[in-house]
Short mmCIF file of C-alpha atoms in Angstrom, two decimals:
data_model
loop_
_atom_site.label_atom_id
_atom_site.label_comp_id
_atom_site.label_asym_id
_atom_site.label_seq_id
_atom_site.Cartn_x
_atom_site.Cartn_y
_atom_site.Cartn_z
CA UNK R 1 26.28 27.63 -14.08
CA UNK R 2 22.54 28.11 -12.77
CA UNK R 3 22.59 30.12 -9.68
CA UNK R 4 21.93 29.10 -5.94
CA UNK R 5 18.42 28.94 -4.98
CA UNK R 6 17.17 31.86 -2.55
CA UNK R 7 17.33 30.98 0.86
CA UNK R 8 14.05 32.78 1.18
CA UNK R 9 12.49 29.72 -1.90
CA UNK R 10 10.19 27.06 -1.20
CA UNK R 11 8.30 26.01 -4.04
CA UNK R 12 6.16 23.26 -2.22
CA UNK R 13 4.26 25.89 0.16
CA UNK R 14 1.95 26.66 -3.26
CA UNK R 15 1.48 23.66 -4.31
CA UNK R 16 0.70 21.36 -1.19
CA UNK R 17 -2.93 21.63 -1.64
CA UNK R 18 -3.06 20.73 -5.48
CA UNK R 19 -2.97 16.91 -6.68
CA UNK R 20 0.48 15.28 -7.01
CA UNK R 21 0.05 14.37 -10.73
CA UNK R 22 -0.82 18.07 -11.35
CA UNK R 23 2.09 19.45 -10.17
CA UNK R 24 3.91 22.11 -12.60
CA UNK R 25 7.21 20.50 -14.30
CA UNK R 26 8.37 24.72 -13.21
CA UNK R 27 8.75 23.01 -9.92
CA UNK R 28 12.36 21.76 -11.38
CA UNK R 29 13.60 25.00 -11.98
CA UNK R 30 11.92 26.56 -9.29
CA UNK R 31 14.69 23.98 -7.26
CA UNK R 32 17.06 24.94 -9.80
CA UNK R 33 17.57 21.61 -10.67
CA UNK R 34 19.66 20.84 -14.02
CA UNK R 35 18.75 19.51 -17.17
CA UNK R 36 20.02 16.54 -17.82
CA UNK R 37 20.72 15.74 -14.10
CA UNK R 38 24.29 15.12 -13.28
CA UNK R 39 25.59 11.58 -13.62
CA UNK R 40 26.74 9.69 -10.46
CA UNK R 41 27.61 6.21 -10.86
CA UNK R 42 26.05 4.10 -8.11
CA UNK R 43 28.48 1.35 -6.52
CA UNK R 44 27.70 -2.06 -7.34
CA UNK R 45 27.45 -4.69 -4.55
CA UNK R 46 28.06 -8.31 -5.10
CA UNK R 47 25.73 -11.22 -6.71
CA UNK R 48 26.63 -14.58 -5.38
CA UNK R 49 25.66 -17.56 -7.69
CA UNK R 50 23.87 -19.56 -5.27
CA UNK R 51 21.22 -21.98 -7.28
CA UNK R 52 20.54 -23.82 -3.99
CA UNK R 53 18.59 -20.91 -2.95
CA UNK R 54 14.30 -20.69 -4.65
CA UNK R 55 15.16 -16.88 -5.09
CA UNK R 56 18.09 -17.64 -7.19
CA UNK R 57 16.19 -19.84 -8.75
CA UNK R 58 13.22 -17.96 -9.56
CA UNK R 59 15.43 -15.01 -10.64
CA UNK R 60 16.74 -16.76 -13.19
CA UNK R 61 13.30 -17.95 -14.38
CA UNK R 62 12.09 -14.19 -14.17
CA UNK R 63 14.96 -13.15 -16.52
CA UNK R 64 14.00 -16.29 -19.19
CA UNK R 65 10.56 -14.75 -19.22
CA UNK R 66 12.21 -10.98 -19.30
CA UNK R 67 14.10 -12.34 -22.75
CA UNK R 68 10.99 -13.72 -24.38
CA UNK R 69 8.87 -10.75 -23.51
CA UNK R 70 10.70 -8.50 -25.12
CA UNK R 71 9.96 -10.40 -27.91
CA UNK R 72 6.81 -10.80 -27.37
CA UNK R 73 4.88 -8.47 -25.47
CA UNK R 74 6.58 -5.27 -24.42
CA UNK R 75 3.83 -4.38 -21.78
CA UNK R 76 4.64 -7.93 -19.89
CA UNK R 77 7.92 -7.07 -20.27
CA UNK R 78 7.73 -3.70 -18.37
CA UNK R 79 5.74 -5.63 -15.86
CA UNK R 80 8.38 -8.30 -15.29
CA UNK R 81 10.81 -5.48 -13.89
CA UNK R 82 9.51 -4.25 -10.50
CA UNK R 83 9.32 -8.39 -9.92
CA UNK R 84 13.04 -9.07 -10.66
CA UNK R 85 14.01 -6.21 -8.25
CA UNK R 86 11.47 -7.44 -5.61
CA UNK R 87 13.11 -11.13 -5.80
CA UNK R 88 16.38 -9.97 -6.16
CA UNK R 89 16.13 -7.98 -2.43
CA UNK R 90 14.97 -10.97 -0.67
CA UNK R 91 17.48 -12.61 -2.27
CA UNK R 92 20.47 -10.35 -1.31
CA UNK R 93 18.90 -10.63 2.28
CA UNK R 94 18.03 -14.35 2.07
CA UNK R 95 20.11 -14.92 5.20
CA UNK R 96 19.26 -11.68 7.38
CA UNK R 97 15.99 -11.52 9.93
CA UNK R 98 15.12 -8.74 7.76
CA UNK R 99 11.48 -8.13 6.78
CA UNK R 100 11.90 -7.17 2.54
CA UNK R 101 8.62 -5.62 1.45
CA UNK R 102 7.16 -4.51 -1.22
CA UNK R 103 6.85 -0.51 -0.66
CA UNK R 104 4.86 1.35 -3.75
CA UNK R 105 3.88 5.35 -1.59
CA UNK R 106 5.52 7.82 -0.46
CA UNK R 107 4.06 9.65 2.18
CA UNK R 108 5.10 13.52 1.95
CA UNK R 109 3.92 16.17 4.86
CA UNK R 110 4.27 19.72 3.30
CA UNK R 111 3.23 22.73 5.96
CA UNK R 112 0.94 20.32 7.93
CA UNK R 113 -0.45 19.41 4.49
CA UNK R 114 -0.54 15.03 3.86
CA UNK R 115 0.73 14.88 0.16
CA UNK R 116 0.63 11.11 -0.78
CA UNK R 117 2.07 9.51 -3.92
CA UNK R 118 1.80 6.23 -5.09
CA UNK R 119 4.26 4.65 -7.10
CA UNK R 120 3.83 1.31 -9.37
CA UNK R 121 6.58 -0.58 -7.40
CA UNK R 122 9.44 0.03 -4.60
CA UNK R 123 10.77 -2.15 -1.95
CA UNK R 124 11.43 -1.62 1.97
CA UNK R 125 13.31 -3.19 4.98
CA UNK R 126 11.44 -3.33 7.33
CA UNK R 127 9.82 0.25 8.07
CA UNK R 128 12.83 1.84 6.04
CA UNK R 129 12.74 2.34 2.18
CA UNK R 130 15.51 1.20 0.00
CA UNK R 131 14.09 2.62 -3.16
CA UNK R 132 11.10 3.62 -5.61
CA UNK R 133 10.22 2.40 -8.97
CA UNK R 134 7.84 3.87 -11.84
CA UNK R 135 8.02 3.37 -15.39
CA UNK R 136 6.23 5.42 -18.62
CA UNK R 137 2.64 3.62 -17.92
CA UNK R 138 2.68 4.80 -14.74
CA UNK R 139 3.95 8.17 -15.48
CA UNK R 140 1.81 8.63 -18.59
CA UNK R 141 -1.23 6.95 -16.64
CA UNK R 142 -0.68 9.51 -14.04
CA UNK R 143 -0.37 12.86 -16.14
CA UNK R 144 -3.25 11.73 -18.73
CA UNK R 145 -5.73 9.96 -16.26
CA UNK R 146 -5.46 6.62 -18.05
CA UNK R 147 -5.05 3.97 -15.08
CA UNK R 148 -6.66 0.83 -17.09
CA UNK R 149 -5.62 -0.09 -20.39
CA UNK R 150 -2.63 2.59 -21.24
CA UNK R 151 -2.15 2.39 -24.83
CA UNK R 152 0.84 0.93 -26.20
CA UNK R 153 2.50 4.47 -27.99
CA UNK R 154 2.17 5.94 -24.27
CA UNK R 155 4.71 2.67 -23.55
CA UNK R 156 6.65 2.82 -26.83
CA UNK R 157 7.14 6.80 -26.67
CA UNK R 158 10.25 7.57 -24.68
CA UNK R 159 9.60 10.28 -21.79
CA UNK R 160 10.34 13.64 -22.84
CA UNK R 161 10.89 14.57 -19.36
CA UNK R 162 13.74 12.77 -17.24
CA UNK R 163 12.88 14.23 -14.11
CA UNK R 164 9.13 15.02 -13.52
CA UNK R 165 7.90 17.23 -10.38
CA UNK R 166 6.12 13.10 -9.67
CA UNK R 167 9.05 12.27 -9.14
CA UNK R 168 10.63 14.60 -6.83
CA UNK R 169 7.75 13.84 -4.08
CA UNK R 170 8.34 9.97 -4.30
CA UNK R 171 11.87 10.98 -3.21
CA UNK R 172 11.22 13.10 -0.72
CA UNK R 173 8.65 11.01 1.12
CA UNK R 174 11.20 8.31 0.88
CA UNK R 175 13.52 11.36 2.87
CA UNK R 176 10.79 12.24 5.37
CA UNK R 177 10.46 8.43 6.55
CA UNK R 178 14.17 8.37 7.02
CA UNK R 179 13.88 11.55 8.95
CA UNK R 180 10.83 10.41 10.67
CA UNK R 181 12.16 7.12 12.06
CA UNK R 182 15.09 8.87 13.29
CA UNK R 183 17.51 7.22 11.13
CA UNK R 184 21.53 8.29 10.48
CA UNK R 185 22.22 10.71 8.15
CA UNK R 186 25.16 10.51 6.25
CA UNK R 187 28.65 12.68 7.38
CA UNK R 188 27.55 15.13 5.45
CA UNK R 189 23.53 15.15 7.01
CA UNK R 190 21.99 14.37 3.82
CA UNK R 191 19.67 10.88 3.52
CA UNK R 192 20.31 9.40 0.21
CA UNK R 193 16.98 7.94 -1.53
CA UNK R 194 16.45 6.28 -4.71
CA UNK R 195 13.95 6.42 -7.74
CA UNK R 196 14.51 3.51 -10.14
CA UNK R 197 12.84 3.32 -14.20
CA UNK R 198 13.12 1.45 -16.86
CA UNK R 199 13.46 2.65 -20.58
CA UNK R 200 10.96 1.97 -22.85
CA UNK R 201 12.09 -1.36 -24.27
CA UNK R 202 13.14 -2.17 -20.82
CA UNK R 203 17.05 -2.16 -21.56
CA UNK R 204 17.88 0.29 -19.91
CA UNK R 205 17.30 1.20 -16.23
CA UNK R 206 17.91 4.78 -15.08
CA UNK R 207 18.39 5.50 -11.28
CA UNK R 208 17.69 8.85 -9.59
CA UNK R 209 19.20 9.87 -6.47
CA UNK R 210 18.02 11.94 -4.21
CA UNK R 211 20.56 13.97 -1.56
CA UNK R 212 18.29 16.09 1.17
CA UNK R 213 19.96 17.20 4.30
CA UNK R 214 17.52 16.94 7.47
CA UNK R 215 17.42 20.22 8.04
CA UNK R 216 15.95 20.67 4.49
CA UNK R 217 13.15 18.03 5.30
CA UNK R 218 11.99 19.79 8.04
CA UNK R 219 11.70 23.17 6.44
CA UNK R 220 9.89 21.70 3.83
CA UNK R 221 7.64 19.93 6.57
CA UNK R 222 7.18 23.15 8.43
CA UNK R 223 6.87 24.92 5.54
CA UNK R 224 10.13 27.06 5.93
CA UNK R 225 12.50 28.64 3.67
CA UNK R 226 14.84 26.37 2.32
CA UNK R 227 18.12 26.51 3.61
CA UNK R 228 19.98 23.50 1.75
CA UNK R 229 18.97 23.12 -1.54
CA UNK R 230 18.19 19.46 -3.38
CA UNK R 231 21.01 17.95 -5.21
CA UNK R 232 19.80 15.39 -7.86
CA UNK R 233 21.65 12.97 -9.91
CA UNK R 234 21.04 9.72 -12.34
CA UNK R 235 22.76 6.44 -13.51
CA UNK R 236 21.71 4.57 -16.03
CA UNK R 237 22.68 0.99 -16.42
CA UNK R 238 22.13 -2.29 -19.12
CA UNK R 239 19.41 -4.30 -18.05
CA UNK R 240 20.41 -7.47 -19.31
CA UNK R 241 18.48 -10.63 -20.08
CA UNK R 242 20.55 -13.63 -19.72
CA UNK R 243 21.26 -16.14 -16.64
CA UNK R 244 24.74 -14.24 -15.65
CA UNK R 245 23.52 -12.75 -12.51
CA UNK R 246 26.97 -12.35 -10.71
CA UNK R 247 27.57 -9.93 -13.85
CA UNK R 248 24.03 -7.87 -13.70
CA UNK R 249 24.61 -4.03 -13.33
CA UNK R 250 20.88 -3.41 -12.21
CA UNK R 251 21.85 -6.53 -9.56
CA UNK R 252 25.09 -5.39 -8.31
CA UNK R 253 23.65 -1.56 -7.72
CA UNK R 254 20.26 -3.00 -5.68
CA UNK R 255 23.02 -5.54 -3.85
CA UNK R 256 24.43 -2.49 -2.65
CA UNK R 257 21.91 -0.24 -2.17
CA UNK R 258 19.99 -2.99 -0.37
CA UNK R 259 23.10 -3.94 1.67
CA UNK R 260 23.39 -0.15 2.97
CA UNK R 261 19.42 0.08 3.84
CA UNK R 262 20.03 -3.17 5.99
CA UNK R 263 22.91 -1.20 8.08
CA UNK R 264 20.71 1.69 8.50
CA UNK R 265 17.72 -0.63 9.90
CA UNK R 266 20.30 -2.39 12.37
CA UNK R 267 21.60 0.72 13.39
CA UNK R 268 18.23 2.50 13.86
CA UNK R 269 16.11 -0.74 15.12
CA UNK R 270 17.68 -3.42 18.22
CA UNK R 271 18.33 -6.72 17.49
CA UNK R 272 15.68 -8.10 19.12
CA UNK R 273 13.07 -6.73 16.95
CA UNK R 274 14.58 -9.08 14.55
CA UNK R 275 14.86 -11.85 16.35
#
């Protein structure tokens, strides 16, 4: 068993001046993060069959076109993704006064340094995030400066790294909004955040979670010794391609994770700001 990071340890201080993209993958065991990450299995929420409703509708048309892409054209295919989960939010919160946004950067401040990362997808309720997504263009486009055109082996070649040091900074801006807005930790004072990916072939969708207590996110903000350390840990789930929605696992975890980002926002936010 890896030992407990030094209380003395903060491995962002060095790098807050360097690009995102170029960040060291040492920063993982610099956070002595494991390899692979632990697995925690997300709950899944509930998918009502409603085909009254255009998003239920269109949902079902997104995962007809999801089935023939794979067929087809596996860069369309990886494209169709972030647009399911987009639809599917406003779907879950069809009936709410909820604003569902699309929500692609995280906005980091290290030791009163502005790190920003953009992401190729993500989705927010109003001014709070509900999760992240990338896939291997972005990744790849990122780390090898190709941002037009990625060729198809950087798509077809599985990532050799799970967890990149990217990735860690479009959690923890997701964190530092939380923190920011004044929002409810959990009992334990950790904010739960969410990085979401697809496989390759788009068949399999891994989910990293993110648990930061808010003391953590301001040390890292002030640039202080890190008291807390990060715990990381991933799902991975079927991304199916067939009309039975009520039955998707990708569906029934963003139901839930969705449904939980709502409760923060009325918690956080009055009513009337809905209204």
């Amino acid at each position: 068993m890896s030992a407990t990071p030094s209380p003395q340890s903060n491995p962002f201080n060095r790098l807050k001046d360097i690009a995102p993209h170029l960040w060291p993958q040492s920063l993982i065991h610099e956070l002595d993060l494991p390899s692979p990450l632990p697995i925690e299995r997300r709950i899944r929420g509930t998918v009502l069959k409603n085909p009254e409703s255009k998003y239920y509708r269109f949902l079902c048309y997104l995962f007809k076109r999801l089935r023939e892409d794979r067929k087809e054209d596996p860069l369309t295919a990886l494209d169709m993704i972030p647009r399911i989960l987009d639809k599917a939010m406003s779907y879950f919160l069809e009936d709410e006064k909820h604003f569902v946004s699309l929500s692609r950067t995280s906005y980091n401040a290290i030791d009163g340094v502005s790190v920003v990362v953009d992401c190729s997808g993500g989705g927010s309720i109003g001014p709070l995030p509900v999760y992240r997504y990338t896939d291997a263009r972005h990744r790849h486009a990122k780390y090898k400066d190709l941002y037009e055109d990625t060729p198809t082996r950087w798509i077809k070649q599985r990532d050799t790294e799970p967890l990149q040091s990217y990735d860690i900074l479009a959690l923890l801006g997701q964190a530092m909004n939380l923190q920011e807005k004044n929002v409810a930790t959990n009992p334990d004072g950790c904010y739960v955040v969410h990085l979401m990916y697809p496989d390759d072939d788009c068949r399999e969708m891994t989910i990293i979670t993110m648990h930061i207590h808010r003391d953590t996110v301001v040390e890292i903000q002030e640039g202080r010794p890190i008291g807390v350390p990060l715990r990381l840990t991933q799902d991975s789930l079927e991304i199916p391609d067939d009309d039975d929605l009520e039955n998707n696992p990708v569906l029934q975890v963003l139901a839930e994770m969705s449904k939980d980002a709502a409760r923060l926002v009325n918690e956080t936010y009055p009513p009337e700001i809905w209204a």
